XYZ file of C-alpha atoms in Angstrom:
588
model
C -17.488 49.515 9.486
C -19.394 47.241 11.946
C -19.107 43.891 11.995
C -22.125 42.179 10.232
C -23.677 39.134 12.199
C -25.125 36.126 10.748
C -28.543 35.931 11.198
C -29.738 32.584 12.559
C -31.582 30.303 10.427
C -34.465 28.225 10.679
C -33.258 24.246 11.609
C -34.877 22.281 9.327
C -36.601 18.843 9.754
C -34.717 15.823 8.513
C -35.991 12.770 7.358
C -33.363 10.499 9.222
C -32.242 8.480 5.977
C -36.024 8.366 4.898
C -36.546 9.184 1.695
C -39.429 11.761 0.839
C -41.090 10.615 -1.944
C -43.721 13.318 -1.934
C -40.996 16.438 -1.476
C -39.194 14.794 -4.194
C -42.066 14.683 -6.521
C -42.938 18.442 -5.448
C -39.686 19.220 -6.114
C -40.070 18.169 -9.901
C -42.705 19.052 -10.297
C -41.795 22.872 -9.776
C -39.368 22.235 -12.817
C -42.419 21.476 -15.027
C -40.731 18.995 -16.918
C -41.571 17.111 -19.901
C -43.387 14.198 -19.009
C -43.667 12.956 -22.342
C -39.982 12.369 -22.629
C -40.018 10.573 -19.422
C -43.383 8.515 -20.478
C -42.205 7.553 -23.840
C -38.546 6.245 -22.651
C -40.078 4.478 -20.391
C -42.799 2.963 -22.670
C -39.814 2.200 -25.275
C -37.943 0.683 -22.601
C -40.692 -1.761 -21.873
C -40.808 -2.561 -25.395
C -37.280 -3.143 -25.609
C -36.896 -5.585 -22.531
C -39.938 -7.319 -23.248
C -38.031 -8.120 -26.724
C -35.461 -9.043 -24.389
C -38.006 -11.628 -22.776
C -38.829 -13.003 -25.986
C -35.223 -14.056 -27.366
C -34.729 -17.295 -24.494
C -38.173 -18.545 -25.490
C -37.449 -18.538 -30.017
C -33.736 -19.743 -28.209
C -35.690 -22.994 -26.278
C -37.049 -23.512 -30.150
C -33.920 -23.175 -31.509
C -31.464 -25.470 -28.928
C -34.798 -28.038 -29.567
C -34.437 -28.416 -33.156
C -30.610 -28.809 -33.409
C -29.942 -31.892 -35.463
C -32.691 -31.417 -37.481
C -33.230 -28.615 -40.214
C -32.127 -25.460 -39.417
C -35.171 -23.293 -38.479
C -34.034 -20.266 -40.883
C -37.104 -17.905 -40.216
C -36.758 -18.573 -36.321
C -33.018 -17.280 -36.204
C -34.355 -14.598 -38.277
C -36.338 -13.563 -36.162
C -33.835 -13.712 -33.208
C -31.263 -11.824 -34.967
C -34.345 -9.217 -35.529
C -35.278 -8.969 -31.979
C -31.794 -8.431 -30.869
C -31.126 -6.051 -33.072
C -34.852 -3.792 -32.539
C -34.291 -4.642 -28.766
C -30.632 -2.702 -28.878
C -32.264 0.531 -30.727
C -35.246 0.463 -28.883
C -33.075 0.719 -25.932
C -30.821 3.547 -27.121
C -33.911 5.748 -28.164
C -35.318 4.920 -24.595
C -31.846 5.765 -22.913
C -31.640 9.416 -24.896
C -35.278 10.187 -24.444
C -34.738 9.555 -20.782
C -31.533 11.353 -20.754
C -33.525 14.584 -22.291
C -35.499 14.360 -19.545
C -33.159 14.370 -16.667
C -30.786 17.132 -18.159
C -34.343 19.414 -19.102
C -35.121 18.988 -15.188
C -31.863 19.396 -13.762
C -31.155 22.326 -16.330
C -34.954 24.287 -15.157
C -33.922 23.026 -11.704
C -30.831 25.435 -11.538
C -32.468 27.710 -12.607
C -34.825 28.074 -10.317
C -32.305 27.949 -7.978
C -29.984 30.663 -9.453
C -33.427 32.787 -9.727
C -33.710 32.183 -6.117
C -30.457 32.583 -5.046
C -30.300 36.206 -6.660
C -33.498 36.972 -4.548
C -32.631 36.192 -1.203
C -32.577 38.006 1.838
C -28.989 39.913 2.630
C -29.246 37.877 5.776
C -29.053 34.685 4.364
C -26.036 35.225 2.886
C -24.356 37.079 5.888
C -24.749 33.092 6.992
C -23.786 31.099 4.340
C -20.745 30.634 2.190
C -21.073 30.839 -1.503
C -19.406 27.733 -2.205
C -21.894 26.053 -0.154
C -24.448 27.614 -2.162
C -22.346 27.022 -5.391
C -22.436 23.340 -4.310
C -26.436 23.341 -3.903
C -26.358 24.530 -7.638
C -24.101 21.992 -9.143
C -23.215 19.339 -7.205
C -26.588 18.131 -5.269
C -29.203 18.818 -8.566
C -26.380 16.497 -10.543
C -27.319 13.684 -7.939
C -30.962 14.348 -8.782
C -30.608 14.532 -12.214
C -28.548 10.821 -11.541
C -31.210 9.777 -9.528
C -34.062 10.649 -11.925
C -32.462 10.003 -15.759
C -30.363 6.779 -14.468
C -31.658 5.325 -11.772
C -35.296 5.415 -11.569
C -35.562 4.329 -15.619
C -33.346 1.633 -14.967
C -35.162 0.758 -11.893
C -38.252 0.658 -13.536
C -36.886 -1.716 -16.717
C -35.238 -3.708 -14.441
C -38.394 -4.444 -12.063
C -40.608 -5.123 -15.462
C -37.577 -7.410 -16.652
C -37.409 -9.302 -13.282
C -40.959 -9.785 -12.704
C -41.441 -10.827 -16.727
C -38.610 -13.446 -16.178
C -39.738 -14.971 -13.293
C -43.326 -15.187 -14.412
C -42.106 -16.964 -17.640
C -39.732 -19.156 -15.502
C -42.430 -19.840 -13.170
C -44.607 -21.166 -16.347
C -41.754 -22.866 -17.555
C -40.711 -24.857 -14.028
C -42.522 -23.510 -10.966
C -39.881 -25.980 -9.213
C -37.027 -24.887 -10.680
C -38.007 -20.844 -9.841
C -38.763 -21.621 -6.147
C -35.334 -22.814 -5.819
C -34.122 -19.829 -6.773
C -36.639 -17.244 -5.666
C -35.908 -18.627 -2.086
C -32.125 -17.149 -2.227
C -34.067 -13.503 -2.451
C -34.866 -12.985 1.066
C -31.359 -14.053 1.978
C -30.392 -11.524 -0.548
C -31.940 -8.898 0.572
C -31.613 -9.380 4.658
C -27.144 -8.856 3.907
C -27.755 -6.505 1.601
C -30.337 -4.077 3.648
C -27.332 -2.771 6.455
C -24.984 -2.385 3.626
C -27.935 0.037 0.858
C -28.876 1.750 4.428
C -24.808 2.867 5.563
C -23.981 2.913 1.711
C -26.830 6.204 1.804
C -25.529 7.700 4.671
C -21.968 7.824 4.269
C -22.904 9.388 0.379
C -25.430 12.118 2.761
C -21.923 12.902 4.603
C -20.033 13.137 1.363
C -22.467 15.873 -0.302
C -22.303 17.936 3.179
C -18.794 17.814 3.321
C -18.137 18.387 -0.675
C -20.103 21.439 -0.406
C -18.015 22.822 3.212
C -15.041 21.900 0.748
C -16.348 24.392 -1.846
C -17.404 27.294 0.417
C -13.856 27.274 2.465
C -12.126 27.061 -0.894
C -14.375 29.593 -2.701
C -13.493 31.827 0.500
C -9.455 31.504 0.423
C -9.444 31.864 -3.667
C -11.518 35.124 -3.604
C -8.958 36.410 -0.480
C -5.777 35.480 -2.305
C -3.994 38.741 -1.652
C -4.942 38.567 1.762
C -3.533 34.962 2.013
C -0.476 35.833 0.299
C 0.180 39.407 2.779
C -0.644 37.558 5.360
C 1.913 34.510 4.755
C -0.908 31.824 5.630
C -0.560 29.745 2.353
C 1.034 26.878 5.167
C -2.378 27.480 6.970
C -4.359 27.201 4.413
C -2.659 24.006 3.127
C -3.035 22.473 6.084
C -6.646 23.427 6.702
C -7.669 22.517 2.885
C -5.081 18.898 3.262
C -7.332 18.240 6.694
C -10.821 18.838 4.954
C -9.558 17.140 1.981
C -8.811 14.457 3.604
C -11.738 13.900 5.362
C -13.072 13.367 1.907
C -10.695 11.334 1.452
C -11.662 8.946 4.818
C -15.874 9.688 3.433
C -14.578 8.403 -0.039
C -12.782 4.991 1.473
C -15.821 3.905 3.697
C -18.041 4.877 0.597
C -15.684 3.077 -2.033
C -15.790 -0.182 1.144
C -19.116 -0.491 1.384
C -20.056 -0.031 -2.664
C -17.364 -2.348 -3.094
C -18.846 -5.116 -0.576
C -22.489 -4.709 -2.162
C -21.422 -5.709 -5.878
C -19.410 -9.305 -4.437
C -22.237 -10.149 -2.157
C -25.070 -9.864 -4.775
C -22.639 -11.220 -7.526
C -22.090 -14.551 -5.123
C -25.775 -14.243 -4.242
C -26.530 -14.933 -7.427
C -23.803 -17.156 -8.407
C -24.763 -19.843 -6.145
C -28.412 -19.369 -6.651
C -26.896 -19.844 -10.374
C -25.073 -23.024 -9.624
C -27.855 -24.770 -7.844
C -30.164 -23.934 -10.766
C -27.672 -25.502 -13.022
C -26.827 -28.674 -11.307
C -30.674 -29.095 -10.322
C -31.311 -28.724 -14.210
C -29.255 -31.359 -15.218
C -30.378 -33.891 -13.313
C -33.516 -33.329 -14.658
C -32.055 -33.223 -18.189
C -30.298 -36.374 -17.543
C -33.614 -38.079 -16.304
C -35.589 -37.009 -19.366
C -38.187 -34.724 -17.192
C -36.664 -31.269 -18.995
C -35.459 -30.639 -22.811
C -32.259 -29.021 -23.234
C -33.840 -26.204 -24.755
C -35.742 -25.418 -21.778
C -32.430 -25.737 -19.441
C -30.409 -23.299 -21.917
C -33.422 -21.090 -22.428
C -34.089 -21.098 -18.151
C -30.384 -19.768 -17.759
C -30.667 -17.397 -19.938
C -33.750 -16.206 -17.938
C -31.573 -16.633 -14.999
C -28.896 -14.299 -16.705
C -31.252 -11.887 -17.239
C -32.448 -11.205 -13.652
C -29.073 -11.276 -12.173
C -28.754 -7.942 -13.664
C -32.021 -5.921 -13.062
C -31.516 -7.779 -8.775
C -27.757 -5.429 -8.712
C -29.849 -2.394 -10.746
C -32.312 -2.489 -8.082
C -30.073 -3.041 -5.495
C -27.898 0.184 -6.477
C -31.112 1.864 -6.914
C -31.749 2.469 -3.203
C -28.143 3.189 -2.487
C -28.681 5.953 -5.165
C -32.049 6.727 -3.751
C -30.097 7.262 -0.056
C -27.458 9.501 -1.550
C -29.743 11.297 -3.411
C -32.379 12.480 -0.199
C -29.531 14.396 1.584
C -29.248 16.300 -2.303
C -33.386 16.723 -1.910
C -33.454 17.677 1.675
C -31.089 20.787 1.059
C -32.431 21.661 -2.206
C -35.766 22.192 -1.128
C -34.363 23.853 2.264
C -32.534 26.377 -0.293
C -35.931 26.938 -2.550
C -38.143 27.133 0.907
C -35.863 30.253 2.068
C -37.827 33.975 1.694
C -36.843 35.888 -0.805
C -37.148 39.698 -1.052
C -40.604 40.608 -2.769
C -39.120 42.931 -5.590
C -41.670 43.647 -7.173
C -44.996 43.833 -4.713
C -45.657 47.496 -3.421
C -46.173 50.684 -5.240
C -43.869 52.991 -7.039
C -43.180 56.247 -4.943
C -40.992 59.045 -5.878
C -38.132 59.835 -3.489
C -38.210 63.295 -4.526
C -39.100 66.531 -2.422
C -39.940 64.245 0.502
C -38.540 64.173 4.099
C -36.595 60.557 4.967
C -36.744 59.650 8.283
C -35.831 56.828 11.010
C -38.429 56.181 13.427
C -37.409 54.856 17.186
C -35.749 52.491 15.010
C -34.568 48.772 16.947
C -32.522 46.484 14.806
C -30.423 43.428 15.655
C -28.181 40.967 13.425
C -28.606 38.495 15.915
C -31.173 37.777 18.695
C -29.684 39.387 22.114
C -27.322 41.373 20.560
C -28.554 44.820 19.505
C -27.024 46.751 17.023
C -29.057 50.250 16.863
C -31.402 51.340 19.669
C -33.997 53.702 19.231
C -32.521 55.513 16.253
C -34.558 59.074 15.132
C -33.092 60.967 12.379
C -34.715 63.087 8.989
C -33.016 63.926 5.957
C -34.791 67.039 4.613
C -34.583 67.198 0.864
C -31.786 68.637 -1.023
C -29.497 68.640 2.258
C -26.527 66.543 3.609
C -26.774 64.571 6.719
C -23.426 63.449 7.945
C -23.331 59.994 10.592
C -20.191 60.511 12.651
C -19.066 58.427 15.567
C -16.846 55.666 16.456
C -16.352 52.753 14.374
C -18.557 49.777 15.385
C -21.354 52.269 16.395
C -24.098 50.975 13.524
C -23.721 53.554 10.728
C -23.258 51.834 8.170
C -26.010 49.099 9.645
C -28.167 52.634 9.046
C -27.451 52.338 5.605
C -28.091 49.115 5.427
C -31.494 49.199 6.733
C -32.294 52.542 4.545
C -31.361 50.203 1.114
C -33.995 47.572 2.918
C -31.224 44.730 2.746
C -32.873 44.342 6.379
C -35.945 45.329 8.158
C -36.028 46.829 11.520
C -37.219 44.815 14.939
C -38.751 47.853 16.116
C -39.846 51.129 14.514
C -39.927 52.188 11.052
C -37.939 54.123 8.234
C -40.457 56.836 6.412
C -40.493 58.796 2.988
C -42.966 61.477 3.689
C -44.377 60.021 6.658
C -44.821 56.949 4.841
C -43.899 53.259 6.405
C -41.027 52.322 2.843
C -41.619 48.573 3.220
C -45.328 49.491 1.714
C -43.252 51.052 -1.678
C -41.707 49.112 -4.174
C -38.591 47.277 -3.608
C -36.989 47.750 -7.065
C -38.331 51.033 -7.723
C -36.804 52.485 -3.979
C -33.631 51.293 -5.169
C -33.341 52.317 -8.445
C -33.428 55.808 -6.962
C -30.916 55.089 -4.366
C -27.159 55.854 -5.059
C -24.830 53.984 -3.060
C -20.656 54.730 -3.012
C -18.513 52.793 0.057
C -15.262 52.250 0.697
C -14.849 49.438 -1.290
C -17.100 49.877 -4.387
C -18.208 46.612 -6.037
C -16.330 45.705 -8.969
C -17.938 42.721 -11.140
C -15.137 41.012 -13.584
C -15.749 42.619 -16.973
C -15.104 45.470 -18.919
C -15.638 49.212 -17.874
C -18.500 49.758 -19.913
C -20.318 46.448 -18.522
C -19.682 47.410 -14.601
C -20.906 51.045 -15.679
C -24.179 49.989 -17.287
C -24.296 46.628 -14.665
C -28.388 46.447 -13.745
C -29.536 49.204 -16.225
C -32.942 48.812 -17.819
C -31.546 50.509 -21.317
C -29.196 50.881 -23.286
C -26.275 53.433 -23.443
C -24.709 55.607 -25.803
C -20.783 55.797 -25.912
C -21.351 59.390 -25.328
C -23.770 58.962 -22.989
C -21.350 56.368 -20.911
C -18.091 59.370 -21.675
C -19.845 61.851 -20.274
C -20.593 60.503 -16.436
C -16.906 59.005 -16.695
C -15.867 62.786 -16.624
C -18.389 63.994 -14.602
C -16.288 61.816 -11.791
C -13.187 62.511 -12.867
C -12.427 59.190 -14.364
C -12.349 59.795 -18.370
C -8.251 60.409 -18.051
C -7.602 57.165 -17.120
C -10.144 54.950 -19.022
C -8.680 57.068 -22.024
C -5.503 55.890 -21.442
C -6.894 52.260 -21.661
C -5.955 50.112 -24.527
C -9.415 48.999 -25.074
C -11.066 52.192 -23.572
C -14.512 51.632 -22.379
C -13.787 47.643 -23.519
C -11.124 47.297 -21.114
C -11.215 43.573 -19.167
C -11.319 44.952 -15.243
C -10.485 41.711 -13.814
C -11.841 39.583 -11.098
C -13.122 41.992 -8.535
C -11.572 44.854 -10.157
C -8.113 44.230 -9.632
C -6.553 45.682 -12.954
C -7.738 49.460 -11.623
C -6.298 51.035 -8.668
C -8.552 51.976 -5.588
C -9.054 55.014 -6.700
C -10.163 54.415 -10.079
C -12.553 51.781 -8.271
C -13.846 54.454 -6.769
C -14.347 56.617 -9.617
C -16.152 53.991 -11.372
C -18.550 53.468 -8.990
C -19.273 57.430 -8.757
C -19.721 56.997 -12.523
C -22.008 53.861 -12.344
C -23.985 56.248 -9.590
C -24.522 59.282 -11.967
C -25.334 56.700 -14.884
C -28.270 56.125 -12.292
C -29.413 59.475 -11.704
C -30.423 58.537 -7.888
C -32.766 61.208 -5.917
C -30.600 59.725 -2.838
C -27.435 59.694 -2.295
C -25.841 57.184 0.643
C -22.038 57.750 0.880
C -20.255 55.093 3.128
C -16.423 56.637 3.890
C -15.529 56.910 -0.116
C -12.550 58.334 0.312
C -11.391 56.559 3.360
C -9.078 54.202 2.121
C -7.506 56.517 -0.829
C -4.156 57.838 -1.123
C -4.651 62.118 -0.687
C -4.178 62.759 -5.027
C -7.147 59.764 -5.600
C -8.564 61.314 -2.409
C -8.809 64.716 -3.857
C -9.668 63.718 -7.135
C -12.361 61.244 -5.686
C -13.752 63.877 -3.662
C -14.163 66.796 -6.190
C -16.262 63.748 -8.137
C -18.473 62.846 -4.977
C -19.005 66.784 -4.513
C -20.974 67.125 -8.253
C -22.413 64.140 -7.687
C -24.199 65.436 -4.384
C -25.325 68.500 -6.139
C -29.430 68.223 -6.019
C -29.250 65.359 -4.335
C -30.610 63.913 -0.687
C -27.049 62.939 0.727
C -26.201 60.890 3.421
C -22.692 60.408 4.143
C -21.012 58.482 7.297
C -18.007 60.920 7.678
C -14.543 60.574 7.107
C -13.130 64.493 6.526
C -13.264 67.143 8.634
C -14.721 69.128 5.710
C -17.673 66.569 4.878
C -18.671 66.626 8.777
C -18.164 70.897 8.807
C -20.408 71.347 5.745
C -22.802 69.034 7.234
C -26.702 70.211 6.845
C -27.246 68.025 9.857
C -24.879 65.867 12.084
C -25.694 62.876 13.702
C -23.162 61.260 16.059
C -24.006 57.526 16.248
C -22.459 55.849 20.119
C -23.201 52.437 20.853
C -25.739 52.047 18.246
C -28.115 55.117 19.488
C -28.080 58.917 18.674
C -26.070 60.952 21.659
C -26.893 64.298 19.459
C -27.514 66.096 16.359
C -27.242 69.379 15.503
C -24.494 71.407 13.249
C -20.805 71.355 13.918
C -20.591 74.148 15.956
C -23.508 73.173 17.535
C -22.248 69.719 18.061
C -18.630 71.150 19.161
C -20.376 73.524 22.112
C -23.323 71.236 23.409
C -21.927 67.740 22.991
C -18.960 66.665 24.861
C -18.158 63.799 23.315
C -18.849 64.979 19.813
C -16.051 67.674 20.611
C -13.739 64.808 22.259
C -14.386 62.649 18.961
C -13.606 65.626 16.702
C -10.245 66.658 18.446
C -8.867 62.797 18.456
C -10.203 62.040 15.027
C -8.986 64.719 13.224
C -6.311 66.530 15.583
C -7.977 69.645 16.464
């Protein structure tokens, strides 16, 4: 079988650190969320901190009237606030919580809907842990982003503007003192929120490398373990590991530099409020109510300054998570379901002058011509590499030719149906698909109804295959394993044969079944594959002697073009290096 290229992809824009507000918003808003969950936590949330702005003011009363009467009604009414202030809060904090896991729950699945729709070619170029990554890994950073950070954001902004605005009121002097300290603030902590965002844009790129080379080596065990490269693979999972590793220290650094700077920030800004306040206590120009009830004011910005502070760190980790996202859900997808139905029956398939290439500059098939009349078996022979089973490819539309056109009666396919053309399309390779499961759920895998036992019995021994699922413990129940690895090669094989007459398909594209199979699950294989082809449009890339002899038509495929067609004998007198092919292939 050729080698498949990787065809290129479109480079997309960045935003160099910037975040995209608007792509952001598009992107939830594709996840039609509900906004009322996000509009009511945040209403309750305002609620709740501005009972959290009331306390320090009944607290100034309170501190006033010590050594007098205790104010009974006023601590009352503290105790009340704190107490509606703390549930307010927690039904703010679920409703918001809803909200993010209802967007980041319709935002996979958009993406898995996507994902399952995408071009072949995009996944001849990426790795599925990669993709695996996009799923789980960057939409939780949104979902952070948008249930954590931007509510808190928001309470903390209406929390530090309240405060100040009640401090100003209270001593305009005192609050200058301390709003001067912001600038400062924000000047040392700017470099750190803008490397902080970077350094978590590496970490999501090279978490979800991580996942695709170790989603790779896990699904090739056996070939890791034959191959004795479990010291390889150590060494290149220890290296990309730690990489993460060296992300995760600079990350940890500079997360751990923002909380002391902000923390001593605000602790000096803290002290020099203080000893400012009790000099003016001491000369008799400020109550001690107002002093206690002006920290307390002072506490409760120090807070919502490191929530805001962390909320454009989160807002920089979170763009690189946006960026690819929306790269993923801008990628084509195949249109399954635009086109009209057309019966693959009675009709002549063809390739027309057909040009195709994986990769730009490096053609595959060149000028390709063939027909398959109805009812009759074509046969693709020719050296490996030569683009027969890219032929095959390009017949189940997983591509689309540069140049040229494949035709059902004379008719261009890409106008029919996508998911109707392949429902009538039978395809068998060398190395038939096996999902984890039981029998009877890789047998029935994509049907549109439901099947009998009998009904499922009855293709089993049409290829040959009822014997052994028989034999199974569980029977048609029986657990296959990942990728099919509790049935032999041959059985795999049989399966699929079975899955193929489950389909009933009008064609019938055969890709070397038998090539890989020990001669009794060859023969047994074989005998299957030859009732399956009865009444059936075959195509088969050959890999017996007898297939390529009982041909209808041969088509020997050289460098990705035709050199000749014609029957064997045919073949064997007019083409040379059919005959030369024939003779080393098979020992004539």
């Amino acid at each position: 079988m050729e080698r498949r290229m990787a065809a290129p992809r479109t480079a997309k824009k960045r935003q160099n650190g910037k975040f995209d507000f608007k792509g952001f918003l598009h992107l939830i808003r594709q996840t039609k969320p509900k906004y009322w969950q996000l509009w009511v936590g945040l209403t309750l949330g305002l609620i709740a901190t501005g009972a959290q702005l009331a306390v320090p003011k009944f607290a100034q009363s309170l501190i006033n009237g010590l050594g007098h009467a205790m104010n009974q009604p006023l601590l009352i009414g503290v105790i009340v606030l704190f107490v509606v202030s703390a549930a307010v809060s927690a039904i703010s904090g679920a409703l918001l919580g809803f909200f993010g896991e209802n967007v980041v729950a319709r935002l996979r699945s958009n993406l898995w809907q996507k994902l399952v729709r995408l071009r072949v070619s995009y996944f001849d170029n990426v790795k599925t842990g990669e993709m695996t990554s996009r799923l789980v890994n960057d939409t939780m950073q949104i979902k952070d982003l948008l249930a954590n950070s931007f509510p808190q954001m928001v309470t903390s902004l209406f929390q530090l503007v309240g405060a100040l605005v009640i401090m100003l009121l209270m001593d305009w002097r005192m609050t200058a003192i301390m709003f001067s300290a912001v600038p400062l603030m924000m000047l040392v902590m700017w470099p750190i929120m803008r490397q902080s965002g970077r350094i978590g844009h590496q970490r999501q790129d090279a978490m979800a490398a991580f996942s695709g080379e170790t989603d790779e080596t896990l699904s090739e065990i056996r070939l890791v373990k034959s191959s004795n490269a479990e010291s390889y693979e150590t060494q290149t999972g220890t290296e990309q590991i730690q990489d993460l590793y060296r992300i995760g220290l600079r990350e940890a650094i500079y997360d751990a530099i923002a909380s002391p700077v902000m923390t001593a920030t605000m602790l000096a800004v803290f002290v020099g409020v203080l000893a400012y306040a009790a000099v003016r206590v001491s000369a008799g120009t400020m109550s001690m109510g107002t002093m206690f009830s002006f920290m307390m004011y002072l506490f409760q910005i120090i807070g919502p300054a490191g929530t805001l502070a962390r909320f454009f760190t989160d807002l920089s980790k979170a763009n690189g998570s946006t960026e690819r996202v929306r790269d993923l859900l801008s990628e084509p997808e195949e249109a399954l379901s635009e086109g009209t139905p057309q019966s693959v029956s009675d009709a002549t398939l063809a390739m027309e002058h057909v040009d195709f290439a994986y990769e730009d500059g490096q053609p595959i098939l060149h000028d390709v011509n063939f027909d398959a009349k109805p009812n009759t078996v074509v046969a693709f022979a020719g050296p490996s590499g030569g683009g027969k089973s890219t032929i095959f490819g390009l017949l189940e539309r997983y591509y689309q030719p540069q140049n040229g056109q494949v035709t059902l009666g004379g008719a261009d396919v890409r106008d029919f149906n996508l998911s109707d053309w392949r429902s009538q399309i039978g395809y068998v390779s060398q190395d038939s698909a096996i999902m984890a499961g039981t029998i009877r759920h890789n047998l029935t895998y994509g049907a549109d109804r439901n099947f009998t036992d009998d009904e499922l019995w009855h293709v089993l021994k049409l290829a040959s295959a009822d014997g052994f699922v028989a034999k199974m413990t569980d029977g048609l129940d029986t657990q296959v394993g990942e990728r099919g690895v509790k049935v032999s090669g041959g059985q795999r094989q049989r399966l699929a044969i079975a899955r193929a007459f489950l389909r009933d398909p009008k064609i019938l594209l055969l890709d070397e079944a038998t090539a890989s199979l020990d001669s009794e699950s060859e023969a047994m294989v074989q005998q299957a594959l030859t009732e399956l082809m009865k009444g059936r449009t075959t195509l088969i890339i050959a890999h017996r002697l007898s297939t390529i002899v009982d041909a209808d038509n041969i088509y020997f495929i050289e460098d990705g073009h035709v050199s000749g067609h014609g029957t064997h004998h045919e073949l064997m007198e007019s083409l040379p290096l059919y005959r030369d092919y024939v003779r080393i292939q098979f020992k004539e």
